[in-house]
Amino acid sequence: QVQLVESGGGLVQAGGSLRLSCAASGRTFSSLVMGWFRQAPGKERDFVAAISWSGGSTYYADSVKGRFTISRDNAKNTVYLQMNSLKPEDTAVYYCAAKYYSGSYSVPPVYNYWGQGTQVTVSS
């Protein structure tokens, strides 16, 4: 089993920054592919970013490319999402997710474990 706990969400003005963290426990973190998703009210859960087990490969949704950065610290069992130049349309609950194997990374069903989510609200 893997337990994921997100933190770092909050209220920020447009143009501001936030850094989300996701702490993992219960399994060898360095063997997991990690992802971030977000879900706005009334909408589907959308892919935001993913990172390979080593951190050597990263993937982003077009809507966040150039503004968000995913990273990981395997010594701390933590994955991060640095969010800059935030926009009101980035408002959502952000979820951390983990899966065992490489391959598809942008759809929720391929992930085995999920955190409880953290709210990010960007005011205009």
PDB file of C-alpha atoms in Angstrom, residues 1 14 19 22 24 45-46 48 51 58-59 61-62 79 81 84 87 89 105 109 114 121-122:
ATOM      1  CA  GLN A   1       0.000   0.000   0.000  1.00  0.00           C
ATOM      2  CA  ALA A  14      -3.596  35.774 -10.259  1.00  0.00           C
ATOM      3  CA  ARG A  19       4.230  24.982  -4.283  1.00  0.00           C
ATOM      4  CA  CYS A  22       2.944  15.215  -1.775  1.00  0.00           C
ATOM      5  CA  ALA A  24       4.406   9.249   0.225  1.00  0.00           C
ATOM      6  CA  ARG A  45     -10.224  15.091 -13.269  1.00  0.00           C
ATOM      7  CA  ASP A  46      -7.534  16.387 -15.620  1.00  0.00           C
ATOM      8  CA  VAL A  48      -1.438  18.274 -14.914  1.00  0.00           C
ATOM      9  CA  ILE A  51       7.496  12.501 -13.381  1.00  0.00           C
ATOM     10  CA  THR A  58       8.739  14.951 -16.908  1.00  0.00           C
ATOM     11  CA  TYR A  59       5.449  15.475 -18.707  1.00  0.00           C
ATOM     12  CA  ALA A  61      -0.431  19.292 -19.874  1.00  0.00           C
ATOM     13  CA  ASP A  62      -0.305  21.995 -22.520  1.00  0.00           C
ATOM     14  CA  VAL A  79       6.996  15.013  -5.054  1.00  0.00           C
ATOM     15  CA  LEU A  81       4.483  20.889  -8.032  1.00  0.00           C
ATOM     16  CA  ASN A  84       3.949  30.039 -11.149  1.00  0.00           C
ATOM     17  CA  LYS A  87      -4.493  32.009 -13.450  1.00  0.00           C
ATOM     18  CA  GLU A  89      -8.647  28.860 -14.473  1.00  0.00           C
ATOM     19  CA  TYR A 105       0.735   8.682 -17.473  1.00  0.00           C
ATOM     20  CA  PRO A 109      -7.275   4.947 -14.353  1.00  0.00           C
ATOM     21  CA  TRP A 114      -4.397   8.777  -4.793  1.00  0.00           C
ATOM     22  CA  THR A 121      -7.966  28.951  -5.475  1.00  0.00           C
ATOM     23  CA  VAL A 122      -6.690  31.723  -7.741  1.00  0.00           C
TER      24      VAL A 122
END
